[in-house]
mmCIF file of C-alpha atoms in Angstrom:
data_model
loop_
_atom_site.group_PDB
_atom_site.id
_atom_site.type_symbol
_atom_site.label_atom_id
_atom_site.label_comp_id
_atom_site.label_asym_id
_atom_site.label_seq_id
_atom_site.Cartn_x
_atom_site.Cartn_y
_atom_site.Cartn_z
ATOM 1 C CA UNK A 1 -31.583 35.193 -47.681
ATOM 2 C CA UNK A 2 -27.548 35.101 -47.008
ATOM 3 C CA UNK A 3 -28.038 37.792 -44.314
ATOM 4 C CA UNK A 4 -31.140 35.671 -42.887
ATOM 5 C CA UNK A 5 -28.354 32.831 -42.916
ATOM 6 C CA UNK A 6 -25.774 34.658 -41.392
ATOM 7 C CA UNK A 7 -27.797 35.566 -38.610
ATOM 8 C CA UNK A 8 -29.077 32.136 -38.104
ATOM 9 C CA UNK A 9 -25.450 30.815 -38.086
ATOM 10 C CA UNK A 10 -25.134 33.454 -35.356
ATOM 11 C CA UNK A 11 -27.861 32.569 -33.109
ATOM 12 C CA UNK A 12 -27.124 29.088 -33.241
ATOM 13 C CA UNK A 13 -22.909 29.332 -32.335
ATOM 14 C CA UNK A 14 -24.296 31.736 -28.935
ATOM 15 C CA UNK A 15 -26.738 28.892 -28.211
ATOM 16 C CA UNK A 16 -24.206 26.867 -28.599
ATOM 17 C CA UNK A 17 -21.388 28.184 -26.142
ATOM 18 C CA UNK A 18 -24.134 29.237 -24.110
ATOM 19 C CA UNK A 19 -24.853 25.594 -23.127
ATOM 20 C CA UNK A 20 -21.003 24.881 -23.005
ATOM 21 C CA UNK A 21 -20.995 27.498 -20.586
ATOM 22 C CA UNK A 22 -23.830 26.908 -18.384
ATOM 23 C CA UNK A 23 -22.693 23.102 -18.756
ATOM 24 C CA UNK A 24 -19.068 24.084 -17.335
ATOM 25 C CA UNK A 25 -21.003 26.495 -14.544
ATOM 26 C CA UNK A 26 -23.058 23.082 -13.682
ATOM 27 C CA UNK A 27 -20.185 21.145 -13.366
ATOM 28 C CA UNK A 28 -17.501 23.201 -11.477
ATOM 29 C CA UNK A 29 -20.686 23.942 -8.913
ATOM 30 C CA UNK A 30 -21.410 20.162 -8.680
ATOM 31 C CA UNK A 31 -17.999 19.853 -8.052
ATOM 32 C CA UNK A 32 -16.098 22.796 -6.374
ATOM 33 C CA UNK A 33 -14.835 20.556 -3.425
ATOM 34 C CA UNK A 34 -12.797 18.626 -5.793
ATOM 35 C CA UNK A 35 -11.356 21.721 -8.198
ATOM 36 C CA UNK A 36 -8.075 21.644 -7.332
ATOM 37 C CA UNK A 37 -5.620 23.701 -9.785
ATOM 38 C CA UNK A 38 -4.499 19.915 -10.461
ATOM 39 C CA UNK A 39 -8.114 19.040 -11.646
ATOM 40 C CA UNK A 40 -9.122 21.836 -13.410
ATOM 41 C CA UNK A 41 -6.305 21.262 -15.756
ATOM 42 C CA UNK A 42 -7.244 17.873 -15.886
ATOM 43 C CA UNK A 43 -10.696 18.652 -16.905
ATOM 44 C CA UNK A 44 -9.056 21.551 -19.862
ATOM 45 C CA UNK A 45 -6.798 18.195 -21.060
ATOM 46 C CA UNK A 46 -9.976 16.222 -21.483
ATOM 47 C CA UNK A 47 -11.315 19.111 -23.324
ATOM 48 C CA UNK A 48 -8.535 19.116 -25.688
ATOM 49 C CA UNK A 49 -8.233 15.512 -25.820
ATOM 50 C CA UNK A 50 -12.031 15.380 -27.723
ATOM 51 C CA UNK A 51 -11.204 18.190 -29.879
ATOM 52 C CA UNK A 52 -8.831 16.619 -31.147
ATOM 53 C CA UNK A 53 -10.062 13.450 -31.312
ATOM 54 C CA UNK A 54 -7.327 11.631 -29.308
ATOM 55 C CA UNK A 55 -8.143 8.063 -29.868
ATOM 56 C CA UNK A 56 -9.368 6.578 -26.367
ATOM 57 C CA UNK A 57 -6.996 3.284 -25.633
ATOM 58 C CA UNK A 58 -7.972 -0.099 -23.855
ATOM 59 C CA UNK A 59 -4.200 -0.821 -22.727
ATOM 60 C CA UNK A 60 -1.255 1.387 -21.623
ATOM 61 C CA UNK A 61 1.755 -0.498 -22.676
ATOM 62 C CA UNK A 62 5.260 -0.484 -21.246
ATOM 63 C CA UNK A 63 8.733 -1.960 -21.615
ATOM 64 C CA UNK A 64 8.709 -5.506 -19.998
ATOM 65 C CA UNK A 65 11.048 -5.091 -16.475
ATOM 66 C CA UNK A 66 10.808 -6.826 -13.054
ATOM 67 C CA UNK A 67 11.324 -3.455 -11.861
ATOM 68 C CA UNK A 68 8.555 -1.708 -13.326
ATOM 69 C CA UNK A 69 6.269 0.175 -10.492
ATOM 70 C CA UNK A 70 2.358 1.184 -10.517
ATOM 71 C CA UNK A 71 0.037 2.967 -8.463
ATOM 72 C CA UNK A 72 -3.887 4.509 -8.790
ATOM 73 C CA UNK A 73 -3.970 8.154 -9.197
ATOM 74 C CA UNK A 74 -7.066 10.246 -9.025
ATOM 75 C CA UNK A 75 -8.767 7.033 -11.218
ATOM 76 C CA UNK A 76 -5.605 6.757 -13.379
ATOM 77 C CA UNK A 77 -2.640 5.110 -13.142
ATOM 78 C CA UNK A 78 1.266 5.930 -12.907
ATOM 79 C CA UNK A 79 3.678 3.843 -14.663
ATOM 80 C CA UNK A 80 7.574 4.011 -13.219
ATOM 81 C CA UNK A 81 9.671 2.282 -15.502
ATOM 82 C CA UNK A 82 13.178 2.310 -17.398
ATOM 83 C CA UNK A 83 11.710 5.765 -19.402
ATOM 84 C CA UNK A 84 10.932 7.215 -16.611
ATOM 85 C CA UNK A 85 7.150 8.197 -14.784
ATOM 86 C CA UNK A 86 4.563 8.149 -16.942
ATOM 87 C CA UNK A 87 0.701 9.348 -15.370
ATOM 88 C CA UNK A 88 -2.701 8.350 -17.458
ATOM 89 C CA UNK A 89 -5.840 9.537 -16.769
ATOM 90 C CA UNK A 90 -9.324 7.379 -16.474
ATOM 91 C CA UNK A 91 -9.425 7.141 -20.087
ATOM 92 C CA UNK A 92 -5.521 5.760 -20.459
ATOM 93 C CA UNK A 93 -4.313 8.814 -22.069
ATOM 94 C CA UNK A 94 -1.215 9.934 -21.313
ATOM 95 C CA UNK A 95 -1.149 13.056 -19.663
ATOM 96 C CA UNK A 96 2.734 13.273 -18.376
ATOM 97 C CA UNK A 97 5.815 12.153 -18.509
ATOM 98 C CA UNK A 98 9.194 12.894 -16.958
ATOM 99 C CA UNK A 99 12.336 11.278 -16.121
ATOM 100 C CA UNK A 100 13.227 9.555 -12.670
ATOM 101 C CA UNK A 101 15.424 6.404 -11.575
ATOM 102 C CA UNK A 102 13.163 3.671 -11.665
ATOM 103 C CA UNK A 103 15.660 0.629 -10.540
ATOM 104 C CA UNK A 104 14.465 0.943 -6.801
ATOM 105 C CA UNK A 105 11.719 3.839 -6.739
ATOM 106 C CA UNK A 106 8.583 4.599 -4.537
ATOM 107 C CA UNK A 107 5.363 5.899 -5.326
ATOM 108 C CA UNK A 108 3.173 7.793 -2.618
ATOM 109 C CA UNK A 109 0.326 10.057 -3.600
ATOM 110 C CA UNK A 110 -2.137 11.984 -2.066
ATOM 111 C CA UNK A 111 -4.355 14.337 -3.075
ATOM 112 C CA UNK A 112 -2.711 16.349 -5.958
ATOM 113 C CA UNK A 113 0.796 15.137 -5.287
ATOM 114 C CA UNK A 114 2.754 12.374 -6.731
ATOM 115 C CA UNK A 115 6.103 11.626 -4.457
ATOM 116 C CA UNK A 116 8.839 9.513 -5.862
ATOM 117 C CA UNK A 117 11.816 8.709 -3.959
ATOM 118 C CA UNK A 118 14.509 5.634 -4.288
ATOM 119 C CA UNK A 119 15.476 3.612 -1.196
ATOM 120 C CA UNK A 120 19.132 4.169 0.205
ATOM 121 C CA UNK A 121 19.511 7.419 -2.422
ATOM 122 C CA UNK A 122 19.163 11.017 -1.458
ATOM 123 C CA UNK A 123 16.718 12.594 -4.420
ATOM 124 C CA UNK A 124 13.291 13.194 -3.556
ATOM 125 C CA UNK A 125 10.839 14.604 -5.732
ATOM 126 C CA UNK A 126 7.145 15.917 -5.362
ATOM 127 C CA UNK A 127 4.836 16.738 -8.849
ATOM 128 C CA UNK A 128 1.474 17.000 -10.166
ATOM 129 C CA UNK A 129 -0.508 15.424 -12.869
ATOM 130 C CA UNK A 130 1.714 17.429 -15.458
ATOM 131 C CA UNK A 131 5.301 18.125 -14.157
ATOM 132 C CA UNK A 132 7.734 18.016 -11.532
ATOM 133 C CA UNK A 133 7.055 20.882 -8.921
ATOM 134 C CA UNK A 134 9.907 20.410 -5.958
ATOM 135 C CA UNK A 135 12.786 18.342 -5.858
ATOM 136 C CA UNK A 136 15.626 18.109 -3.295
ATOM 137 C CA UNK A 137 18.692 16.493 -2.790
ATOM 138 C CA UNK A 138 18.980 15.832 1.112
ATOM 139 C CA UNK A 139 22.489 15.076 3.239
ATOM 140 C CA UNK A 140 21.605 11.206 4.286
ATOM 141 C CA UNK A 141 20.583 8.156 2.550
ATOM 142 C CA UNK A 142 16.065 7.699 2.579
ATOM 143 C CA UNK A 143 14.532 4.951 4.501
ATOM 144 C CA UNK A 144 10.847 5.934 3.161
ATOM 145 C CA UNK A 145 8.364 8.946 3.162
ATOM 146 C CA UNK A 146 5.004 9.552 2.943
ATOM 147 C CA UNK A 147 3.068 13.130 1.456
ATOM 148 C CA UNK A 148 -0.161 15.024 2.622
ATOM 149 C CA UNK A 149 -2.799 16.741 0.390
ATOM 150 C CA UNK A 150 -1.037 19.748 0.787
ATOM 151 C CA UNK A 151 2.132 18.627 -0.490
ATOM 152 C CA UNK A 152 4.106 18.556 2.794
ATOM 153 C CA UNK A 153 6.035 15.378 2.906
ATOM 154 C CA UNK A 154 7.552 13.218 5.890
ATOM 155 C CA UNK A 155 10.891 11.653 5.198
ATOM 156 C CA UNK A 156 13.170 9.295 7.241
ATOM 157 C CA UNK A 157 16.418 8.967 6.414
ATOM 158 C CA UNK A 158 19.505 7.636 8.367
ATOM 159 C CA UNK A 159 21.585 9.985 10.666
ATOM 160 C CA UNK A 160 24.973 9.461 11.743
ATOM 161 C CA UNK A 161 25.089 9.010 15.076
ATOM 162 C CA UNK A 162 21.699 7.932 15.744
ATOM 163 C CA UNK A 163 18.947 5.260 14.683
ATOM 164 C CA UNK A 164 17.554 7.730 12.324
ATOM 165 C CA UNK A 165 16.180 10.636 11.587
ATOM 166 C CA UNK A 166 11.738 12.389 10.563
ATOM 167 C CA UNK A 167 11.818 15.522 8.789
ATOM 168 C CA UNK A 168 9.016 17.211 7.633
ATOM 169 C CA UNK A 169 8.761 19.296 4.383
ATOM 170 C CA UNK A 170 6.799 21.826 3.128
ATOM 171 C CA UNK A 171 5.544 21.973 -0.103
ATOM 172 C CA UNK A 172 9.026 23.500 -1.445
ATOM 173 C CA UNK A 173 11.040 20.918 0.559
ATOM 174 C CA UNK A 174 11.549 23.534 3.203
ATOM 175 C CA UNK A 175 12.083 21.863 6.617
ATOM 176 C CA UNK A 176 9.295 22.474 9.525
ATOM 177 C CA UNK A 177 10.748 19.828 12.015
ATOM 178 C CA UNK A 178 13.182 17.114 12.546
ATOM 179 C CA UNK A 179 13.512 14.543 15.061
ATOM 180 C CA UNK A 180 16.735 12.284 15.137
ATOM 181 C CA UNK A 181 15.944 9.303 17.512
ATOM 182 C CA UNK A 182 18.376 6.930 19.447
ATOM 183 C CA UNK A 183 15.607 4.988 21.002
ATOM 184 C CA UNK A 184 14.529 3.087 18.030
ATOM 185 C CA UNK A 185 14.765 2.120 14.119
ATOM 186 C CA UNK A 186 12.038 4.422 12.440
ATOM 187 C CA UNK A 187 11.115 2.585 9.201
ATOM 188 C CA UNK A 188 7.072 4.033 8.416
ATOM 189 C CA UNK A 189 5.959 7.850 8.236
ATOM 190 C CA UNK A 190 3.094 8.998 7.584
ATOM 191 C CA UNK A 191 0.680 12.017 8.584
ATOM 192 C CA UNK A 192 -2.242 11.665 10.815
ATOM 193 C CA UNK A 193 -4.143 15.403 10.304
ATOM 194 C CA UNK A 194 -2.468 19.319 9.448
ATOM 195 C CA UNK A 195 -0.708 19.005 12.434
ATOM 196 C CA UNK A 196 0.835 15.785 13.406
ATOM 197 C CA UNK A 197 2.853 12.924 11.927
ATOM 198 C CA UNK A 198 3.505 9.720 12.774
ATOM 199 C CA UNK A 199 7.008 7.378 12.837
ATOM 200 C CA UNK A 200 6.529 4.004 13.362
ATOM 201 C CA UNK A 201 9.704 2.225 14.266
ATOM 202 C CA UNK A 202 11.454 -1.032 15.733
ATOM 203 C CA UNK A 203 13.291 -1.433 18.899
ATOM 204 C CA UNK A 204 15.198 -4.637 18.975
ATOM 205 C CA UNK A 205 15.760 -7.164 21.778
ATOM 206 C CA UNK A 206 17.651 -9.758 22.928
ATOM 207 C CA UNK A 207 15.338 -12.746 21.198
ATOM 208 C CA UNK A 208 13.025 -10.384 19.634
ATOM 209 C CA UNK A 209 11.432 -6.887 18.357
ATOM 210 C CA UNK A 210 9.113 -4.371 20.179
ATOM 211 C CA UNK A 211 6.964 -1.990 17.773
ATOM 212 C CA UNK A 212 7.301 2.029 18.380
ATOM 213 C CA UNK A 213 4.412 4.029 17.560
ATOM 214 C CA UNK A 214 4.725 7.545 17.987
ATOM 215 C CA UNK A 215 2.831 11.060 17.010
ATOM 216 C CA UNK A 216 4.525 14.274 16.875
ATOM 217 C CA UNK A 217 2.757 17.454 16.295
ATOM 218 C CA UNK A 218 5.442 19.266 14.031
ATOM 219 C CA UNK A 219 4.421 22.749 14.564
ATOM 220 C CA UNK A 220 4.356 22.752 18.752
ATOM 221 C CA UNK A 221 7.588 20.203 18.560
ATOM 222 C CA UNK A 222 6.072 18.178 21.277
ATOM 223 C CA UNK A 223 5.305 14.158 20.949
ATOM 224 C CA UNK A 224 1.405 13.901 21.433
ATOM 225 C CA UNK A 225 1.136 10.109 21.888
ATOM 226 C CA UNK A 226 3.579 6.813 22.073
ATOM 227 C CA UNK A 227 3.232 3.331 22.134
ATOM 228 C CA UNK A 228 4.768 0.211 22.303
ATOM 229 C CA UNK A 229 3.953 -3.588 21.160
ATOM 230 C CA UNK A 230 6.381 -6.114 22.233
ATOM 231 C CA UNK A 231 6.597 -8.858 19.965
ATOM 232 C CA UNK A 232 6.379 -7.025 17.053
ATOM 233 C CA UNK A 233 7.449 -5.972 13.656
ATOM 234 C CA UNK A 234 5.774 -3.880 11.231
ATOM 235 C CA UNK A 235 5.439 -5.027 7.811
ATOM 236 C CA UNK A 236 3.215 -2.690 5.638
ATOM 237 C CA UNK A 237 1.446 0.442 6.493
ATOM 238 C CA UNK A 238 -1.989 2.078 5.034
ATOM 239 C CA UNK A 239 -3.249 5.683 5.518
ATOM 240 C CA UNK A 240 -7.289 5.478 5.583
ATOM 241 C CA UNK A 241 -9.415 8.063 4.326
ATOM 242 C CA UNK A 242 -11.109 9.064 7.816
ATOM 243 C CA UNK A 243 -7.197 10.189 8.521
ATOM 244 C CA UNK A 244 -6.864 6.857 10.230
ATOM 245 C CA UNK A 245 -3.599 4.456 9.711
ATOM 246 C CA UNK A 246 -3.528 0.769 9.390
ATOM 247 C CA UNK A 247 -0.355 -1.215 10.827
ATOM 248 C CA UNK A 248 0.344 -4.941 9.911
ATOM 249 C CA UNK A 249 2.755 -6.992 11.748
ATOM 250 C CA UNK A 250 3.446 -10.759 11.152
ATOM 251 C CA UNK A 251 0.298 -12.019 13.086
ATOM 252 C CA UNK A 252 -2.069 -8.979 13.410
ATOM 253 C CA UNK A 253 -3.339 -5.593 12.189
ATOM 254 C CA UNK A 254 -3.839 -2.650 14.488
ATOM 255 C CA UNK A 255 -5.713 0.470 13.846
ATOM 256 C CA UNK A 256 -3.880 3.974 14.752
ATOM 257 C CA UNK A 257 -5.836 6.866 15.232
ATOM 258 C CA UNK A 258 -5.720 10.192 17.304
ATOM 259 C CA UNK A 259 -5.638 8.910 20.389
ATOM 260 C CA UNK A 260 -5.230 5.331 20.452
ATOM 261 C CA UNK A 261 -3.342 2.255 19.123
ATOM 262 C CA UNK A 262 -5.876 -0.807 18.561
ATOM 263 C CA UNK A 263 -5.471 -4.154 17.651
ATOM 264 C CA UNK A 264 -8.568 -5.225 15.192
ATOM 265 C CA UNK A 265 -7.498 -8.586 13.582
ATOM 266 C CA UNK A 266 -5.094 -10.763 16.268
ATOM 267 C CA UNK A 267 -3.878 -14.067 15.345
ATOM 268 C CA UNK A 268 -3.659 -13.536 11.824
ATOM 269 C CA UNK A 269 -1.993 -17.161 11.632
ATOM 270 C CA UNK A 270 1.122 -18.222 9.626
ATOM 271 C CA UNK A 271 1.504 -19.072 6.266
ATOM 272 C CA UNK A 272 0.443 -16.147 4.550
ATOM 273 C CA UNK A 273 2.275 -15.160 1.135
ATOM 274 C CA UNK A 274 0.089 -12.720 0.430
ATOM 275 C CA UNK A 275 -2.215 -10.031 1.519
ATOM 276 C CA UNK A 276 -4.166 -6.880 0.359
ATOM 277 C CA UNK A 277 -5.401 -4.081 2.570
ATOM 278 C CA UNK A 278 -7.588 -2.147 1.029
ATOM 279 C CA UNK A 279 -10.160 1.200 2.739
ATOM 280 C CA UNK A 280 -12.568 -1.491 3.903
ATOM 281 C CA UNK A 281 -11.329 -4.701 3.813
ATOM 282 C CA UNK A 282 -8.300 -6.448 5.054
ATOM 283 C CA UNK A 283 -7.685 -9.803 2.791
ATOM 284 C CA UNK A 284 -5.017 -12.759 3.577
ATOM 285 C CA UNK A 285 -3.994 -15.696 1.999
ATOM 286 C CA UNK A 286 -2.390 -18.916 2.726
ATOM 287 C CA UNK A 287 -1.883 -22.620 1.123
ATOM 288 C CA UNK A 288 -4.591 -25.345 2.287
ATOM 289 C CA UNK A 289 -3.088 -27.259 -0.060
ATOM 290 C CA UNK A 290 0.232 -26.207 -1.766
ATOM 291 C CA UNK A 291 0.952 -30.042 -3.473
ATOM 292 C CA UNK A 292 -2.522 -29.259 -5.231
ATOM 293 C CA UNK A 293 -1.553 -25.223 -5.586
ATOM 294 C CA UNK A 294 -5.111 -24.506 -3.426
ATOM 295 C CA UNK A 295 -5.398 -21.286 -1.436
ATOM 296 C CA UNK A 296 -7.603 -20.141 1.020
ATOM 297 C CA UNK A 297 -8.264 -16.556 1.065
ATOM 298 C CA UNK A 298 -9.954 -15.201 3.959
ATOM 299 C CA UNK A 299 -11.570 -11.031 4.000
ATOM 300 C CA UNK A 300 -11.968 -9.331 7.131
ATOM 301 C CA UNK A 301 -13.996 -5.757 7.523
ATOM 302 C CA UNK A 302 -12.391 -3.032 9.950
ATOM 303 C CA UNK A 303 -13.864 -4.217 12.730
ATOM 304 C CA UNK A 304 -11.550 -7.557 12.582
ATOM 305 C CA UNK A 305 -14.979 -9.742 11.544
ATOM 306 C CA UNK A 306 -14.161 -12.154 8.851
ATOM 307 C CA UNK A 307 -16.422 -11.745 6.142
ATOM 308 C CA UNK A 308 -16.396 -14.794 4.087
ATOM 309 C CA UNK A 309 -13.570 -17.348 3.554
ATOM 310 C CA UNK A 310 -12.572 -19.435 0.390
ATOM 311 C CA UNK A 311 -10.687 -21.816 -1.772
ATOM 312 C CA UNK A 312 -8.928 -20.652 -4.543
ATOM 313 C CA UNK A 313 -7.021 -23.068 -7.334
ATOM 314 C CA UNK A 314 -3.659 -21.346 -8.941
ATOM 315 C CA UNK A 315 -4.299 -17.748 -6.737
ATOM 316 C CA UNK A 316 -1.355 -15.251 -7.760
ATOM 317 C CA UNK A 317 -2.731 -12.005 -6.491
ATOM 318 C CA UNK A 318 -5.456 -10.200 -4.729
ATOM 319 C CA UNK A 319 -6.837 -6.542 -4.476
ATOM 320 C CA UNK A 320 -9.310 -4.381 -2.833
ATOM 321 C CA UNK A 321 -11.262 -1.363 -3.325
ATOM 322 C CA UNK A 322 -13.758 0.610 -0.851
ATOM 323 C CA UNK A 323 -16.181 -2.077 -2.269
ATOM 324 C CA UNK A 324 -14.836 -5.502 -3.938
ATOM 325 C CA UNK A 325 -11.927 -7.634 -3.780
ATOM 326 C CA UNK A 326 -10.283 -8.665 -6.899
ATOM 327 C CA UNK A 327 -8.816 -12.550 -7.156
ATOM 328 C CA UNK A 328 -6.408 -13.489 -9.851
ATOM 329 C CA UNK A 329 -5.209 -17.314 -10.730
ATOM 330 C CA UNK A 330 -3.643 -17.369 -13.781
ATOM 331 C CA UNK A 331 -5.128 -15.556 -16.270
ATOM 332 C CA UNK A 332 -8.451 -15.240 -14.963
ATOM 333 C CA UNK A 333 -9.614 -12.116 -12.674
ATOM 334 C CA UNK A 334 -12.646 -12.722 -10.338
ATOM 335 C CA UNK A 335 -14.423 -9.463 -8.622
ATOM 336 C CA UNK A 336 -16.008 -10.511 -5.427
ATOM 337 C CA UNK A 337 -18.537 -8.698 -3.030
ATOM 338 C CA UNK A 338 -18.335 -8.421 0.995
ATOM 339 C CA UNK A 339 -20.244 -11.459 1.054
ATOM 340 C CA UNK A 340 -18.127 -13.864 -1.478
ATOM 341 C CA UNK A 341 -19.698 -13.870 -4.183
ATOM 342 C CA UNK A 342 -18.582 -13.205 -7.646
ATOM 343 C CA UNK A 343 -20.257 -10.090 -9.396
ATOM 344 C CA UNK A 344 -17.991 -10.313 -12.651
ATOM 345 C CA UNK A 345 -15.408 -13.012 -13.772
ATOM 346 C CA UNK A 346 -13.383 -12.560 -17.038
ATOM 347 C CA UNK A 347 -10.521 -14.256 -18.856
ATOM 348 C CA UNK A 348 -7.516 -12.473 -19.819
ATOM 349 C CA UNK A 349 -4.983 -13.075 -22.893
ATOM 350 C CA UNK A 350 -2.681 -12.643 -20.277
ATOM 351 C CA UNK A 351 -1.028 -13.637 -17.016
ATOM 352 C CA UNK A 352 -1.776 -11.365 -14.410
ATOM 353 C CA UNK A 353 1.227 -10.154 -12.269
ATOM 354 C CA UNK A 354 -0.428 -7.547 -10.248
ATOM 355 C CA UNK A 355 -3.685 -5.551 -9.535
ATOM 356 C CA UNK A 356 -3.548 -2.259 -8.407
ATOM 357 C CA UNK A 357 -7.312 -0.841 -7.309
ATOM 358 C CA UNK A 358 -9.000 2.222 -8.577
ATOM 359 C CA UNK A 359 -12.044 3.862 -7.732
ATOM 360 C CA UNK A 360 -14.244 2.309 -10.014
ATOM 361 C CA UNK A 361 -12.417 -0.913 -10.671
ATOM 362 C CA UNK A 362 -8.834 -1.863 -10.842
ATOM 363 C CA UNK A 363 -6.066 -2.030 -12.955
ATOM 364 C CA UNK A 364 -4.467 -5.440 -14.084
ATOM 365 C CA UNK A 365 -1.196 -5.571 -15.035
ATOM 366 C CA UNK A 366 0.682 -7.725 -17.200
ATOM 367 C CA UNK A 367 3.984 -8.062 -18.226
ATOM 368 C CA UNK A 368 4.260 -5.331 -20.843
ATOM 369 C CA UNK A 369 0.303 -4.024 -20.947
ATOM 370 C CA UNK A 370 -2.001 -3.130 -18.151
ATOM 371 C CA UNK A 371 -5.584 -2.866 -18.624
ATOM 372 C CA UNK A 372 -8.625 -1.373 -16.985
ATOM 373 C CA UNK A 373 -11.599 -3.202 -15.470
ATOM 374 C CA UNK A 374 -14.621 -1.422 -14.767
ATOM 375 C CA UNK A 375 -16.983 -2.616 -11.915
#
């Protein structure tokens, strides 16, 4: 009977991690495109997070700073704050932290990478879900910088001398190219495929401001593509998922891809104090009525069609995935479809200071506590 036991015992620990097995073969089959060295120890965390029964949180809290800085990460979020950068997976476990200067910090990402930088310092630093991989300390001050999905990274910094200066890195911070300009300002990098990487930049005028928008492939050394937009001044940039890059200026948004500069939403109109640009949608908002504290947001698709416009009482902030737009007045977070109309609508015990967008929902942050909606 004990031997019968034993044997049964057996049996049923091979079935067992027999199924784990084929369940892991399933899964990293299903998946292969996205097993990156990142996200395979990802995955092993997760593992070891049920094991051990790591409790599963609803908020990620923080010290309260006006400083404090957030971004999505492969569903998560990062946290840069006075203790330094902190990354959470999908369930709000911690996975990382590590120290960096978070009194005037930047956070790119792309694919694997996380890139943190400080305006006007010279540290630069380039890690994964788990630790710092690279970091360099260059010669000149950094203006901004962008990273790929390999880990190469685009930095413009000033240059004595000149306007400025684009270098591109390799994954160990090893420099490819460098271009120091006298033409222009550059104040946006980013990359636009393997080969070639963008600086967007200002030339100023006598009353006014012409935008510079050139390509450089930095393995030939030779400028594919430039143009130029008088009257005007580049305020944000977004790098699409198709490899395409959006531009927005005071009045208008252009689209920048391989081989041409175009100009899908002209006329944007004054009065806008905020605005959210998101893989599908481009949203702005304005006052219709400030004495009342009414705003009208209006959502545009790529194309430059609006899609739906309307009032909002007490609007703070706005959002957007590759599928909704999230509104936030006061406490209360709307989730709104291409069409306008509310899909979910919840009331927070607290304010709202900023939403940052994740794949399957979005992030709201508070003053001390963010918290994850799902849509």
């Amino acid at each position: 009977m004990k031997t019968k036991t034993i044997n049964h015992l057996s049996i049923a620990r091979r079935v067992i991690l027999c199924t784990v097995v084929l369940y892991l073969l399933v899964f990293f089959l299903l998946n292969a495109s996205k097993m990156s060295a990142d996200n395979v120890r990802r995955l092993l965390y997760d593992f070891e997070c049920v094991f051990k029964d790591i409790d599963v949180s609803d908020v990620i809290s923080f010290d309260e700073l006006d400083n404090n800085s957030f971004s999505a990460f492969k569903n998560g979020l990062i946290t840069l704050t006075n203790r330094g950068v902190s990354v959470y997976n999908e369930k709000n476990i911690l996975i990382s932290s590590f120290p960096a200067d978070y009194t005037n910090s930047i956070i790119a990402t792309s694919g694997d990478n996380i890139l943190i930088f400080e305006r006007g310092s010279m540290d630069i630093f380039r890690a994964n879900s788990f630790e710092i991989e690279n970091e360099i300390t260059l010669d000149e001050s950094i203006i901004n910088a962008a990273v790929d999905n390999r880990g190469y990274s685009s930095v413009i910094t000033d240059s004595y001398g000149y306007k400025g200066k684009l270098t591109v890195y390799n994954r160990a911070f090893e420099e490819l190219y460098y271009l120091s300009t006298t033409a222009a300002y550059p104040i946006y990098t980013e990359f636009m495929n393997d080969d070639v990487v963008v600086m967007i930049s200002v030339a100023p005028e006598k009353e006014s401001c012409n935008m510079v928008v050139s390509m450089h492939n930095f393995k030939t050394g030779e400028e594919v593509l430039s143009f130029t937009e008088k009257n005007a001044f580049p305020a944000d940039v977004r790098k699409n998922s198709d490899g395409s890059i959006d531009i927005l200026t005071a009045d208008s948004l252009y689209k920048l891809t391989i081989d041409k500069l175009e100009k899908i939403i002209d006329n944007i109109g004054g009065d806008i104090f905020h605005y959210s640009l998101g893989e599908t949608f481009a949203v702005f908002s304005r006052y219709s009525d400030q004495s009342k504290n009414i705003s009208e947001v209006t959502a545009y698709n790529k194309n430059g069609e609006i899609l739906f416009s309307k009032e909002i009482e007490n609007l703070k902030y706005t959002a957007c995935n590759s599928e909704y737009i999230f509104i936030s007045s006061g406490n209360i977070i709307s989730v709104v479809d291409s069409g306008g109309n509310t899909v979910f609508e919840e009331t927070e015990d607290f304010n709202i200071q900023k939403i940052v967008p994740a794949e399957d929902g979005a992030y709201l942050i508070g003053t001390d506590s963010a918290v994850k909606i799902h849509v």
